[in-house]
Short mmCIF file of C-alpha atoms and ligand atoms in Angstrom, two decimals:
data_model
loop_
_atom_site.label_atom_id
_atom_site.label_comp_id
_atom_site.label_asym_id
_atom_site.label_seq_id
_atom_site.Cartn_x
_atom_site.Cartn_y
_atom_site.Cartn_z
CA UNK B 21 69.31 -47.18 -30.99
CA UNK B 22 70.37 -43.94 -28.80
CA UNK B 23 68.32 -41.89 -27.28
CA UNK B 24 68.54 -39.00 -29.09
CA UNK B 25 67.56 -41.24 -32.63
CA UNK B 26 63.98 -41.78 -30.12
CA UNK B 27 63.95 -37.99 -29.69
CA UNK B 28 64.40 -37.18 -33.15
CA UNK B 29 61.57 -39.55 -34.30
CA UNK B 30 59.35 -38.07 -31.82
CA UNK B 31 59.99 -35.22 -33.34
CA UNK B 32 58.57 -36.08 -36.71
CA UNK B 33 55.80 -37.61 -35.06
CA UNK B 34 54.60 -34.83 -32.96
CA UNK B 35 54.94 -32.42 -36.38
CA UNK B 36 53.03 -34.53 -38.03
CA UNK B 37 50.52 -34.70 -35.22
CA UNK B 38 50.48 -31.06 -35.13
CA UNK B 39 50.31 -30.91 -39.08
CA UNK B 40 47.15 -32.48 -38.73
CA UNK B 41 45.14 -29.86 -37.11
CA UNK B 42 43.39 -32.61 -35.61
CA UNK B 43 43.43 -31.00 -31.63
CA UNK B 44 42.72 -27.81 -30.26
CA UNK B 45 46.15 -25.85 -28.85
CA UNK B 46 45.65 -26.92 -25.71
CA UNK B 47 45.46 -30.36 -26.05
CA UNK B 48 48.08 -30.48 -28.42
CA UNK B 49 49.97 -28.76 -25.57
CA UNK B 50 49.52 -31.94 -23.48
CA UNK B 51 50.37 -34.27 -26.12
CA UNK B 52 53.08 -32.68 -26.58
CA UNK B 53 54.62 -32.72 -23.48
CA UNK B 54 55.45 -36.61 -23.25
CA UNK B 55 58.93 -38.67 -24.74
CA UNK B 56 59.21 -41.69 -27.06
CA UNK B 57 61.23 -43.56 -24.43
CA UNK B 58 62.16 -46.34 -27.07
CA UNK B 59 60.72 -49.15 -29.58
CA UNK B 60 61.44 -52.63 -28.39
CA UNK B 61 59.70 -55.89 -30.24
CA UNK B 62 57.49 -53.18 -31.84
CA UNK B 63 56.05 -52.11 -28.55
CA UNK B 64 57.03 -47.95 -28.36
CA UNK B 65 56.87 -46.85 -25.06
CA UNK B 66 55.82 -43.47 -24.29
CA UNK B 67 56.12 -41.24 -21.37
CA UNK B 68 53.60 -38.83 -19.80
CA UNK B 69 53.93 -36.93 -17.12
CA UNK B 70 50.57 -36.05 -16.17
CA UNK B 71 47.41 -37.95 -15.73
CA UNK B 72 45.45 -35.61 -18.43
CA UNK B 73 48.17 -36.40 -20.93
CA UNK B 74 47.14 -39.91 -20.25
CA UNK B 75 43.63 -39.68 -20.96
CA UNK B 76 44.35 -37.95 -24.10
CA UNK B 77 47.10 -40.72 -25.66
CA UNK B 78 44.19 -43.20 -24.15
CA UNK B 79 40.97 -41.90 -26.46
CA UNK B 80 40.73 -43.98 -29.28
CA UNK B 81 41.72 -41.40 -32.17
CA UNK B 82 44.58 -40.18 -30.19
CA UNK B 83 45.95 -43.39 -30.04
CA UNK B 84 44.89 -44.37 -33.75
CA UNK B 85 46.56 -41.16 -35.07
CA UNK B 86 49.55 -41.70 -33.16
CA UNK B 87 50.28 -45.37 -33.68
CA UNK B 88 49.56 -44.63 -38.00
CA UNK B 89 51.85 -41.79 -37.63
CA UNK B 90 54.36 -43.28 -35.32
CA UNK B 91 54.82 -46.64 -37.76
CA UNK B 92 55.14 -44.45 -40.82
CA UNK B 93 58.19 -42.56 -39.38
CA UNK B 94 59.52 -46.04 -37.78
CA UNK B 95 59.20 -47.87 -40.62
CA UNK B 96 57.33 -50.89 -39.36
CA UNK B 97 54.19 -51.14 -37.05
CA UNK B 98 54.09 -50.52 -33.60
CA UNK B 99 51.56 -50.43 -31.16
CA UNK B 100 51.62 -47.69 -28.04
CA UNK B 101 52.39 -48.81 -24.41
CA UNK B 102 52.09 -45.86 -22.23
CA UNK B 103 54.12 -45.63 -18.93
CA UNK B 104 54.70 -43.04 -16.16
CA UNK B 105 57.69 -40.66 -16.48
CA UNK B 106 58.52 -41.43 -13.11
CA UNK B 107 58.52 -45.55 -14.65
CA UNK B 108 60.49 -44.64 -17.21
CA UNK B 109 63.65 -44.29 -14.66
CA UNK B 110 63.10 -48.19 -13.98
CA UNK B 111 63.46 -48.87 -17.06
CA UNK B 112 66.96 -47.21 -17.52
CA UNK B 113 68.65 -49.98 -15.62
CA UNK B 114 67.97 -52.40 -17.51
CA UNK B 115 69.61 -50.57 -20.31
CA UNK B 116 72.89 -50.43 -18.34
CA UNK B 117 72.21 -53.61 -17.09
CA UNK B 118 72.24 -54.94 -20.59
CA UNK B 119 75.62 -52.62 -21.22
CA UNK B 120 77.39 -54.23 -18.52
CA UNK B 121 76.32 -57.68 -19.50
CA UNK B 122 77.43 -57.00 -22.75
CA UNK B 123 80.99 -55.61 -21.60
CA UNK B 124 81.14 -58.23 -18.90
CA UNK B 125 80.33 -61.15 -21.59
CA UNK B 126 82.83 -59.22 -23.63
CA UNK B 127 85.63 -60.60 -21.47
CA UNK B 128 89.05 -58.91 -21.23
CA UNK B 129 92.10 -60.81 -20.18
CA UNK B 130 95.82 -59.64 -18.94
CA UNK B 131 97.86 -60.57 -21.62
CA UNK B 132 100.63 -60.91 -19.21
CA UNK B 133 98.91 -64.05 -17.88
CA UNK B 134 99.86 -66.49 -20.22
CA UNK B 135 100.53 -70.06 -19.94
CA UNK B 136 104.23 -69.45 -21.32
CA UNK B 137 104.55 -66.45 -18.67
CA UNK B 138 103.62 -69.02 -16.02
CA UNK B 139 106.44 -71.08 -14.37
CA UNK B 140 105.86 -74.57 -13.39
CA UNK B 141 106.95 -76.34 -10.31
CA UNK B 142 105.61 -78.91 -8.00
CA UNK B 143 103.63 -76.60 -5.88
CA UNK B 144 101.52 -75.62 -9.48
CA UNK B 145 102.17 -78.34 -12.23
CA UNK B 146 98.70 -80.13 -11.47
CA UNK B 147 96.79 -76.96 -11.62
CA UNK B 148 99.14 -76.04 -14.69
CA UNK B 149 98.41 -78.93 -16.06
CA UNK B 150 94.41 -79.30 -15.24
CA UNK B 151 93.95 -75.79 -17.06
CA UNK B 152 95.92 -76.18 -19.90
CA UNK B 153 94.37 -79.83 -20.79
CA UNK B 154 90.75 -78.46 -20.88
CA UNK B 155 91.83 -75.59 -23.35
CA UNK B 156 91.82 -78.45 -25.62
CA UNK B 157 88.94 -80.34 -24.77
CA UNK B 158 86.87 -80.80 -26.97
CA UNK B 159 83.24 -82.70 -26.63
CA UNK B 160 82.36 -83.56 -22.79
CA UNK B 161 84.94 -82.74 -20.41
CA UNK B 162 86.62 -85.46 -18.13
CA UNK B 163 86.38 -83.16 -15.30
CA UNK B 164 83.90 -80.75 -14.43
CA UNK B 165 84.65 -78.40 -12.94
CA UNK B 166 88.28 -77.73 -12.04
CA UNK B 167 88.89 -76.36 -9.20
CA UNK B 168 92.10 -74.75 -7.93
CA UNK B 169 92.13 -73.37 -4.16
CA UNK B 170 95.06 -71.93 -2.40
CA UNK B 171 96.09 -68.69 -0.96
CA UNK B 172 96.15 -65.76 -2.20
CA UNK B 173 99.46 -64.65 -4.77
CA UNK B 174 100.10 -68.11 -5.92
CA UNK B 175 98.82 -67.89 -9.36
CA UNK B 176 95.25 -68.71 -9.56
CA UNK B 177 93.85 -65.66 -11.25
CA UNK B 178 96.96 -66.04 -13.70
CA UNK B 179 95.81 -69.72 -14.59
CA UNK B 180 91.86 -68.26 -15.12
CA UNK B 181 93.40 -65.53 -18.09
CA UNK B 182 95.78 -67.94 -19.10
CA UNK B 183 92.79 -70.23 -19.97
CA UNK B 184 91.05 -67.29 -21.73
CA UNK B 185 94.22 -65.87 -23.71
CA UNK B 186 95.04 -69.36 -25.10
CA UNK B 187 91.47 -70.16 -26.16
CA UNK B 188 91.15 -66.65 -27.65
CA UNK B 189 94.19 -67.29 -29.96
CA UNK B 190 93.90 -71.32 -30.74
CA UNK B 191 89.92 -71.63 -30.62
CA UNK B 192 88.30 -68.38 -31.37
CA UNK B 193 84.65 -70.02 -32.10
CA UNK B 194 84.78 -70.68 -28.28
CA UNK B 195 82.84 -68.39 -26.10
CA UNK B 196 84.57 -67.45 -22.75
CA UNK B 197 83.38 -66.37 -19.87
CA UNK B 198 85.42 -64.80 -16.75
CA UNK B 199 84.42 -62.98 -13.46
CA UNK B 200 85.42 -62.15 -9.90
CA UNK B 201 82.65 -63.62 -8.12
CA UNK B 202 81.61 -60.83 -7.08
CA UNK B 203 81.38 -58.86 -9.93
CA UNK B 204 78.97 -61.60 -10.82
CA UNK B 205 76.95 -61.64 -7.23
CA UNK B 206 76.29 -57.44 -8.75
CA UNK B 207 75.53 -58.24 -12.12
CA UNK B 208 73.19 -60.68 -10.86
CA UNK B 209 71.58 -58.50 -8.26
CA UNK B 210 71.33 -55.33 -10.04
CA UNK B 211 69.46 -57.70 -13.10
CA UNK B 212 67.22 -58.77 -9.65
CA UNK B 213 66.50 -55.16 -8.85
CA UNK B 214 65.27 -54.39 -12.41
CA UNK B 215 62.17 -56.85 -12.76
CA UNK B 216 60.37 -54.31 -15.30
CA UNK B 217 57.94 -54.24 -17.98
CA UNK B 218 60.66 -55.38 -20.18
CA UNK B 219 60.05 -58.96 -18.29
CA UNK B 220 62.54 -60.77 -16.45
CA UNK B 221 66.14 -59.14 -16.61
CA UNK B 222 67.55 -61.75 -14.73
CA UNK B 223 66.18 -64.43 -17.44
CA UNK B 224 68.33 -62.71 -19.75
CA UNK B 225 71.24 -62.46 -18.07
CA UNK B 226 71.06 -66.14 -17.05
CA UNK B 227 70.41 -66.85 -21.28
CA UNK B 228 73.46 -64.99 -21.84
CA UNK B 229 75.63 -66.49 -19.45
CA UNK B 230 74.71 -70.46 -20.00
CA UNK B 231 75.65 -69.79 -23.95
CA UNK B 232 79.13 -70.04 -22.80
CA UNK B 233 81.64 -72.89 -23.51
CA UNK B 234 84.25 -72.00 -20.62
CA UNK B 235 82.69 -70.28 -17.60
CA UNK B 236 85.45 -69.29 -15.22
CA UNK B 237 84.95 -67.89 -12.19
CA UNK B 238 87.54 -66.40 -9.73
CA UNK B 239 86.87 -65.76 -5.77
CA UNK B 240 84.22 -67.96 -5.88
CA UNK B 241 84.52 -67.70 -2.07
CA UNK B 242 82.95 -64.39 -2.14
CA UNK B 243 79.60 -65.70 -3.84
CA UNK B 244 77.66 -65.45 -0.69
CA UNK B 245 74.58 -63.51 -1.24
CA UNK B 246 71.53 -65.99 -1.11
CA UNK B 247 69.72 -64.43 -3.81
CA UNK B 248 72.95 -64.76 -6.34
CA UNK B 249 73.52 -68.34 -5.39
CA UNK B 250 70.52 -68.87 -6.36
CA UNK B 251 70.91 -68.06 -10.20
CA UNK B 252 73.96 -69.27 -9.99
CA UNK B 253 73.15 -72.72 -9.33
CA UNK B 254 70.48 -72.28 -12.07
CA UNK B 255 73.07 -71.34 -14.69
CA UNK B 256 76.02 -74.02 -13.35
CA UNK B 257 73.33 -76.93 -14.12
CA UNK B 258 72.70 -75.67 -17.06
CA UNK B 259 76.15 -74.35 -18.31
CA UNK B 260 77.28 -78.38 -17.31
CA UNK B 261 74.26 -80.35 -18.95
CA UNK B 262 75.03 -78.16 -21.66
CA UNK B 263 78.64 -79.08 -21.47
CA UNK B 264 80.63 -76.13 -21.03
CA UNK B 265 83.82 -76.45 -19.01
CA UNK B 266 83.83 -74.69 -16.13
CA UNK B 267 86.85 -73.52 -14.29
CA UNK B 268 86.62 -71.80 -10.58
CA UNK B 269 89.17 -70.92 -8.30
CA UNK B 270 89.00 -70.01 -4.23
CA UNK B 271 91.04 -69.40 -1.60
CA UNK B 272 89.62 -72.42 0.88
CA UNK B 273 89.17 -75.98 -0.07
CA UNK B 274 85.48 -76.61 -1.08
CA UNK B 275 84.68 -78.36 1.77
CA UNK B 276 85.43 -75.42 3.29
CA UNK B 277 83.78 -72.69 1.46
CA UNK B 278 81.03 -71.41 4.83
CA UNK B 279 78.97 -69.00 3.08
CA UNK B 280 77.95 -71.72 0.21
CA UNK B 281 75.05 -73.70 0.17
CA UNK B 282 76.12 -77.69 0.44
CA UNK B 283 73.95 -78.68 -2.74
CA UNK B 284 76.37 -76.41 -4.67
CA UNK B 285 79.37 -77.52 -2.66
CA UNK B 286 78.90 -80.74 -3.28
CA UNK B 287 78.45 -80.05 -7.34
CA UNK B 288 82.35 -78.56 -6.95
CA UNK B 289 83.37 -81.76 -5.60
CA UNK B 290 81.83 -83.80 -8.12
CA UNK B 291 85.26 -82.00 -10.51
CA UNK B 292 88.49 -82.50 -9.76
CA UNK B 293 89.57 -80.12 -6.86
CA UNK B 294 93.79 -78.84 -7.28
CA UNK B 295 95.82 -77.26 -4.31
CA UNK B 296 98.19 -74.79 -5.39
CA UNK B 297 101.08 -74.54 -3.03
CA UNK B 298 103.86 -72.02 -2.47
CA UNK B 299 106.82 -72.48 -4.60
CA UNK B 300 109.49 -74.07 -3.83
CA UNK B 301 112.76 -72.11 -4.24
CA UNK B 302 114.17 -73.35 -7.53
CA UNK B 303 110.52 -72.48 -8.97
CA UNK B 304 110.98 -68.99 -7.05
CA UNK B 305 113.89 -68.46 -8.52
CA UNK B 306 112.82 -69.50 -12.09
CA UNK B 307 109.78 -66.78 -12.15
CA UNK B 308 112.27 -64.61 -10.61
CA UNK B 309 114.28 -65.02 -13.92
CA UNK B 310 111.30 -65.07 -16.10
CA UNK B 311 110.28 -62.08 -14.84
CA UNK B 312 114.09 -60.12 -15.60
CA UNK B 313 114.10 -62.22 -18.79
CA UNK B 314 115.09 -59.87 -21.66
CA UNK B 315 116.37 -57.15 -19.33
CA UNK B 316 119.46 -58.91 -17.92
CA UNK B 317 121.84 -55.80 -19.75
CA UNK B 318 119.41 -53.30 -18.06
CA UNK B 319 119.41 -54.62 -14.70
CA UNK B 320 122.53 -57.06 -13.75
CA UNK B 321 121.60 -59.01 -10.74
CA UNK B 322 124.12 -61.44 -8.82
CA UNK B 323 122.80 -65.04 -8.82
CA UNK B 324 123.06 -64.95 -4.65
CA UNK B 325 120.52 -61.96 -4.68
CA UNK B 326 117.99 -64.29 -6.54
CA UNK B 327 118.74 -66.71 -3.78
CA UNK B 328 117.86 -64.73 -0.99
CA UNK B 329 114.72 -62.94 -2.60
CA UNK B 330 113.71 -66.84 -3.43
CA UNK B 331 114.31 -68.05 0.04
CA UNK B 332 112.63 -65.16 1.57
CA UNK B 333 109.30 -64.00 -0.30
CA UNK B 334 108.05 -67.11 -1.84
CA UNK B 335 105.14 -67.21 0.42
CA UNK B 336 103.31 -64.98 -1.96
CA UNK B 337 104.38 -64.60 -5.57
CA UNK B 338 103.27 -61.17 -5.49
CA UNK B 339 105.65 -60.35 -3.05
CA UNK B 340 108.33 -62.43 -4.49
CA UNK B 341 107.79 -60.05 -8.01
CA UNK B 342 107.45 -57.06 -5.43
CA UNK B 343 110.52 -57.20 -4.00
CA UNK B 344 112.31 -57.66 -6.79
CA UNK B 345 110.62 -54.46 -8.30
CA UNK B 346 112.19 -52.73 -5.38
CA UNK B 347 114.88 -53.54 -6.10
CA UNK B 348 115.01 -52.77 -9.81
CA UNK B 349 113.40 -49.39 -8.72
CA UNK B 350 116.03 -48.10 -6.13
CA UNK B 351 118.89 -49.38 -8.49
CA UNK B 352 117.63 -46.88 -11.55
CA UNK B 353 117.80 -44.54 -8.04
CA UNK B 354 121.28 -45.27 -6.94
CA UNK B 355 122.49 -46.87 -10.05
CA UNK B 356 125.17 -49.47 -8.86
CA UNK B 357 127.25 -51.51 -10.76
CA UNK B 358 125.48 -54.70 -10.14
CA UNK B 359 123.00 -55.41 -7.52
CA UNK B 360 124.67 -57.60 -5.10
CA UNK B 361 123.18 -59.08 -1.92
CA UNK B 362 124.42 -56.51 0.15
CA UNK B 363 122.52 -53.70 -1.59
CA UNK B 364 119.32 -56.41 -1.76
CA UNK B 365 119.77 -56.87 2.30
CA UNK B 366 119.78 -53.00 2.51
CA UNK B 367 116.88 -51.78 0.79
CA UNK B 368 114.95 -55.40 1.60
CA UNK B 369 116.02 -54.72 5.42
CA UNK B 370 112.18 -53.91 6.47
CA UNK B 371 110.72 -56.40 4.63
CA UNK B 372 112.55 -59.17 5.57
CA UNK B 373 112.04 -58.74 8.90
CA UNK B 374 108.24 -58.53 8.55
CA UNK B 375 108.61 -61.76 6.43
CA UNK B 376 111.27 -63.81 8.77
CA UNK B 377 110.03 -62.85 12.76
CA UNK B 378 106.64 -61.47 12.75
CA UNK B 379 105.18 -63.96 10.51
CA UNK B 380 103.67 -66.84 12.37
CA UNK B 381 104.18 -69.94 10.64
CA UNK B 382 101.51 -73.18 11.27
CA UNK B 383 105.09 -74.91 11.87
CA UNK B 384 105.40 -72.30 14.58
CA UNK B 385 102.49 -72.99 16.30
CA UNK B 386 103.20 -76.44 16.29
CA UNK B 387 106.57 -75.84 17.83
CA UNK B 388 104.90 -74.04 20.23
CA UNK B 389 101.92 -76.18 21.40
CA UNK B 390 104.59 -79.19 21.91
CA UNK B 391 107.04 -77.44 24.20
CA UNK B 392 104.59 -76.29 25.73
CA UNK B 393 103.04 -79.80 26.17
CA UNK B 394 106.39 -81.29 26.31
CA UNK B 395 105.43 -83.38 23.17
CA UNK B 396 106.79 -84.60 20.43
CA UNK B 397 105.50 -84.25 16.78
CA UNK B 398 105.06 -87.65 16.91
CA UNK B 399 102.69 -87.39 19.95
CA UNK B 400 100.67 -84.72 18.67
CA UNK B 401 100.34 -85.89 15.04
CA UNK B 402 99.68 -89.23 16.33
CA UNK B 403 96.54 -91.54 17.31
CA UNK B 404 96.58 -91.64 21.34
CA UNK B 405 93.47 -90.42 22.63
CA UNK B 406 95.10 -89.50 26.14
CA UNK B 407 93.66 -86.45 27.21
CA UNK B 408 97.26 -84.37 28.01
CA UNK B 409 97.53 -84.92 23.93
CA UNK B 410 93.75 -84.42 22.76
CA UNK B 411 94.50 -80.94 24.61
CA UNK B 412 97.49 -79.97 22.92
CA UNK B 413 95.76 -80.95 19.34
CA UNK B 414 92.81 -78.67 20.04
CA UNK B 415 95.07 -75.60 21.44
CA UNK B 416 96.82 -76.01 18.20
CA UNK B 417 94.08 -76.09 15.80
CA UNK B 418 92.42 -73.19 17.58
CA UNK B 419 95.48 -71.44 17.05
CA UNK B 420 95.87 -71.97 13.84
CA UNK B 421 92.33 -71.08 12.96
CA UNK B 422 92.36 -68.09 15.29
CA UNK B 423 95.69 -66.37 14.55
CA UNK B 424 96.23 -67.76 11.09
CA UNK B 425 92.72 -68.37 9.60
CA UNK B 426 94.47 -71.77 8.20
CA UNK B 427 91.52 -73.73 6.54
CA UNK B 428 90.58 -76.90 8.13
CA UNK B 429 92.31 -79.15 5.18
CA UNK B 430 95.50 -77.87 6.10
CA UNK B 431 95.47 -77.67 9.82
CA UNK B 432 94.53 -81.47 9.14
CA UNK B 433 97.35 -81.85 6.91
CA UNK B 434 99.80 -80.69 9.99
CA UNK B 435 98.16 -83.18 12.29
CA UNK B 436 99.27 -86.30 10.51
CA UNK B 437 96.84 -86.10 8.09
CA UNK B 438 93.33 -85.75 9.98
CA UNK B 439 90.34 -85.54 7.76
CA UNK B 440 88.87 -82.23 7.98
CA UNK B 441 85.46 -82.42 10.09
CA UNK B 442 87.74 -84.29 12.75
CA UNK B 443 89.74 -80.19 13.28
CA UNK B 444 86.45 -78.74 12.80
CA UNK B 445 84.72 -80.28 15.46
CA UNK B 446 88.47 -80.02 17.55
CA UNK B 447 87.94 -76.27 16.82
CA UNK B 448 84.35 -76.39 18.28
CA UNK B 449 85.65 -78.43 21.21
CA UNK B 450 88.45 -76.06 21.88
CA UNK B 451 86.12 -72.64 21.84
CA UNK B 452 83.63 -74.70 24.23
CA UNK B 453 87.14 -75.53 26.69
CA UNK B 454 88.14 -71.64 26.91
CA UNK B 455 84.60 -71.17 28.37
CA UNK B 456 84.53 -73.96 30.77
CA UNK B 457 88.27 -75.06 31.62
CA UNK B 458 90.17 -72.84 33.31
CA UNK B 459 93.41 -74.34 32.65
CA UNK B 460 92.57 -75.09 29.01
CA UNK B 461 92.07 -71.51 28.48
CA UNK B 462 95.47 -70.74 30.40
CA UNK B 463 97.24 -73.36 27.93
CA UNK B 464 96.06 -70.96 24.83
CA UNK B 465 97.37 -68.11 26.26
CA UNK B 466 100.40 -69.47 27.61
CA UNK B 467 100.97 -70.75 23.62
CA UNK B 468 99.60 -67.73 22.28
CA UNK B 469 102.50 -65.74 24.77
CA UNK B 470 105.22 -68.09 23.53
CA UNK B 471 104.55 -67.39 20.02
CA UNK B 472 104.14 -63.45 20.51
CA UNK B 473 108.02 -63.66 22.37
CA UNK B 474 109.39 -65.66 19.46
P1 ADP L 17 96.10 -65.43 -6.95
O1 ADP L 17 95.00 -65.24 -7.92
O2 ADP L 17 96.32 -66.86 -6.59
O3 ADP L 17 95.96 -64.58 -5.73
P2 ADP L 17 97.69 -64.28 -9.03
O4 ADP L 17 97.33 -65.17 -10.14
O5 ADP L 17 97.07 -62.94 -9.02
O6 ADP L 17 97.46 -64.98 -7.64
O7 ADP L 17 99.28 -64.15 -8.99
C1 ADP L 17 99.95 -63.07 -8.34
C2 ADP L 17 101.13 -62.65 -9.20
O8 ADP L 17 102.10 -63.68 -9.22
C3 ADP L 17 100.76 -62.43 -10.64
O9 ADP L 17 101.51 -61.34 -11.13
C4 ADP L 17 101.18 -63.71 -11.35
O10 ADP L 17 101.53 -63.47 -12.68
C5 ADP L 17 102.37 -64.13 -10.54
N1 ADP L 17 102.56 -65.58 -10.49
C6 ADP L 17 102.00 -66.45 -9.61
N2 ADP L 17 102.42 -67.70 -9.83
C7 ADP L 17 103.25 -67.64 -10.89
C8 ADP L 17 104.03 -68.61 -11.61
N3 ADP L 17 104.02 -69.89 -11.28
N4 ADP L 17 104.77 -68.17 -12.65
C9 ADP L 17 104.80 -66.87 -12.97
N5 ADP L 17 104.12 -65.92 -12.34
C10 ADP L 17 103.35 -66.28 -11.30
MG1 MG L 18 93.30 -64.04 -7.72
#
C-alpha cells in the first residue's frame, strides 16, 4: 500500500476522532499532528513528533478510541505501535530496501547474450559447455558450483545471461538469480544498515535469495567486504544443501581470489573450476561473422579485413567487436565500395599500434628475462635449482605480476607448469631480493629497460 492510501485512512480516522467530541481543542490539536506511517502484520505504526503527543496516544482511552476507530476504517484489527518521527526515516529504507530486492530478484538479462549468439571455440567450449549442461539439470547437480575465471572481454558475463535467457524460455518454473558481486556486497549492506523495528532486514533478504534454483553471480572477485561475505557464505550453504545450481564467474583463478576468506574459497573448489581463454583466430573470425551476420548487403567486408581484425584484437572480444564497429561506423562516413584492408589499416592505424608494440606480452617478458640471462626456455621452464636460473625465474614472475598483474596460475603455466604457491612464494622471494641484493634488483631493471625499448 502507498503512502498516500496511509494518509487517506488517517484521515478518516482523525475525523472520526474529532467527530467524537471526546478531547478538548487543544488536545485534539496534538493528536492531530502525528502520521499513520503504515500497517504491517496488523501492527500500525504511528508517528509523533512531540513528547506531549506521546503521552496523549499513550493514556488508555486515547489509545482505546484510536485502535476501535483505526480497525473499523482498516478493516481488520490492529493494535498501535508508536514511534518517533525522527524513527520513522529508519524505517524508509527498508522500504527501498525491499524495492530493490524485489527489482534485483526480478532479474533482467541482455537478450543479446544468448547461447546461439555465443561462438564456440577451444578457448570457450568447456565453459560453453559447463553452462549450457546445468540449464538442464534437473535434481542435484553434478557440479556445484561452476566456475569460469578468465580475463576480462572473453565472454563470461555473456555465459551468466545466456544461462538466465535459456532457462527463462525452456524452464520458466525456475527461479533465477543474477548479480555483479557488488551490486550484491550493497544490497547486502544497505539490508545491514537497516536493522529496525521491522526485525532483521538482512534475514529477509537472505530468505529471498536462498529460494532460488540458479544463483549466478558475476565479479565475484569484488565480494570483499567482511560483513557481505559473511551472509554470503550463509546463503551459498544454504542455496547448495538446498540444491540450487550455482554459477559464478571471476577474473582470477580461485585459488587466487586475495580478498576471500579460504573457508569460502575452498567451497568454489569443491565445483568444477573452467578457464576461458582468448580465441583463437578462426573463433575470432567466426564471432566476427556472427556479429555482421544478416548485414553482409549493408556492410561488404573483404575476407582479408576479417583476417587482420582476427589476428590483431582477439585479446579482448570487446575490442575485437569494437574495432569492427569502427569500422562499420567510418564506412557509413566515407561510404566506400567495400571495406578492404587498406581502409581497415587506415582508420585501425592507432589501435593497432597500441595492440602490436606497447602491449607487453607474458611471452615478452619471458623473452626478455632469458636474453638477459642468456637462457634458454628450456632452462628457465626447467627443474635445475642453480642459482643463475632460480634468479631469472623470480625476475620473471615478479615481472609478470608487477607489470602485468598475471595471476599466479598462469605465470605457473609459463614456467613449465609450476603449481601456483611455488610463483607465489617466488614472488615473495623476489620483492625480499630487490631489498637486499643489489644486483638482483639491477637484473629487474635491466629486464624491465629491455622490455620498455622493445
Ligand atoms: P567478460 O564478462 O568475460 O568480461 P563479456 O561476456 O562481457 O566478457 O563479453 C564481452 C563482449 O564480447 C560481449 O559483447 C560478448 O557478447 C562478446 N563475446 C565474448 N565472447 C564471445 C563469443 N565466444 N561469441 C560471441 N560473442 C562473444
Ligand atoms: Mg563480465
Amino acid at each position: 500500500m502507498s503512502l498516500s492510501s496511509y494518509e487517506v485512512i488517517w484521515k478518516q480516522v482523525l475525523d472520526q476522532v474529532e467527530q467524537s467530541n471526546f478531547f478538548t481543542e487543544d488536545t485534539l490539536r496534538w493528536i492531530k499532528n502525528t502520521t499513520l506511517f503504515k500497517i504491517e502484520n496488523s501492527i500500525a505504526y504511528i508517528s509523533y513528533r512531540s513528547m506531549v503527543t506521546k503521552t496523549i496516544l499513550n493514556k488508555e482511552e486515547t489509545k482505546n478510541m484510536i485502535t476501535s476507530i483505526l480497525s473499523e476504517v482498516w478493516g481488520s484489527d490492529v493494535t498501535i505501535q508508536l514511534i518517533q518521527y525522527k524513527d520513522m526515516e529508519k524505517l524508509m529504507p527498508e522500504e527501498e530496501i525491499q524495492q530493490r530486492t524485489n527489482q534485483l530478484l526480478k532479474c533482467t538479462f541482455n537478450e543479446e547474450y544468448t547461447f546461439e549468439n555465443f561462438v564456440e571455440g577451444k578457448s570457450n567450449q568447456e565453459a560453453y559447455a559447463a553452462c549450457l549442461s546445468c540449464c538442464n539439470q534437473r535434481g542435484t547437480h553434478m557440479f556445484n558450483p561452476i566456475m569460469i575465471y578468465g580475463n576480462s572481454g572473453l565472454g563470461k558475463t555473456h555465459l551468466l545471461h545466456a544461462i538466465g535467457n535459456y532457462l527463462k524460455e525452456e524452464r520458466p518454473e525456475c527461479n533465477v538469480f543474477y548479480a555483479y558481486s557488488g551490486d550484491l556486497v550493497s544490497i547486502l549492506i544497505d539490508a545491514m544498515k537497516s536493522k529496525n523495528v521491522h526485525g532483521n532486514t538482512v534475514d529477509k533478504v537472505k530468505s529471498l535469495l536462498v529460494q532460488n534454483d540458479y544463483f549466478l553471480i558475476d565479479d565475484i572477485q569484488n565480494l570483499t567486504r567482511e560483513s557481505s561475505q559473511e551472509i554470503f557464505f550463509t546463503v551459498y550453504n544454504e542455496l547448495i544443501s538446498r540444491g540450487a545450481q550455482i554459477v559464478i564467474t571471476s577474473d582470477m583463478h580461485p585459488n587466487e581470489l586475495n580478498g576471500l576468506p579460504t573457508r569460502l574459497v575452498s567451497r568454489f573448489n569443491a565445483g568444477l573450476s573452467i578457464n576461458i581463454g582468448k580465441p583463437e583466430f578462426e573463433t575470432s573470425k567466426a564471432i566476427l561473422k556472427k556479429k555482421i551476420e544478416g548485414n553482409e548487403e549493408a556492410c561488404q567486408i573483404e575476407e582479408e579485413v576479417l583476417d587482420y581484425l582476427a589476428q590483431k584484437f582477439s585479446n579482448d572480444v570487446r575490442n575485437l567487436e569494437g574495432s569492427l564497429n569502427r569500422l562499420i561506423f567510418n564506412a557509413t562516413l566515407e561510404n566506400p565500395d567495400v571495406i578492404d584492408i587498406n581502409f581497415a589499416q587506415r582508420i585501425l592505424m592507432n589501435e593497432v599500434i597500441v595492440n602490436e608494440n606497447d602491449e607487453l606480452t607474458i611471452k615478452k617478458i619471458k623473452k626478455a628475462v632469458t636474453r638477459f640471462y642468456g637462457l634458454t626456455y628450456k632452462d628457465i621452464e626447467g627443474k635445475s635449482r642453480q642459482k643463475k636460473l632460480m634468479n631469472a625465474r623470480h625476475v620473471f614472475v615478479y615481472l609478470s605480476r608487477e607489470l602485468l598483474h598475471k595471476a599466479y596460475i598462469s605465470i605457473g603455466q609459463e614456467l613449465g607448469n609450476r603449481d601456483h604457491t611455488t610463483i607465489s612464494s617466488s614472488y615473495e622471494r623476489a620483492c625480499q631480493l630487490i631489498k637486499n641484493d643489489v644486483n638482483f634488483k639491477m637484473a629487474v631493471e635491466k629486464v624491465q629497460e629491455m622490455l620498455e625499448k622493445k
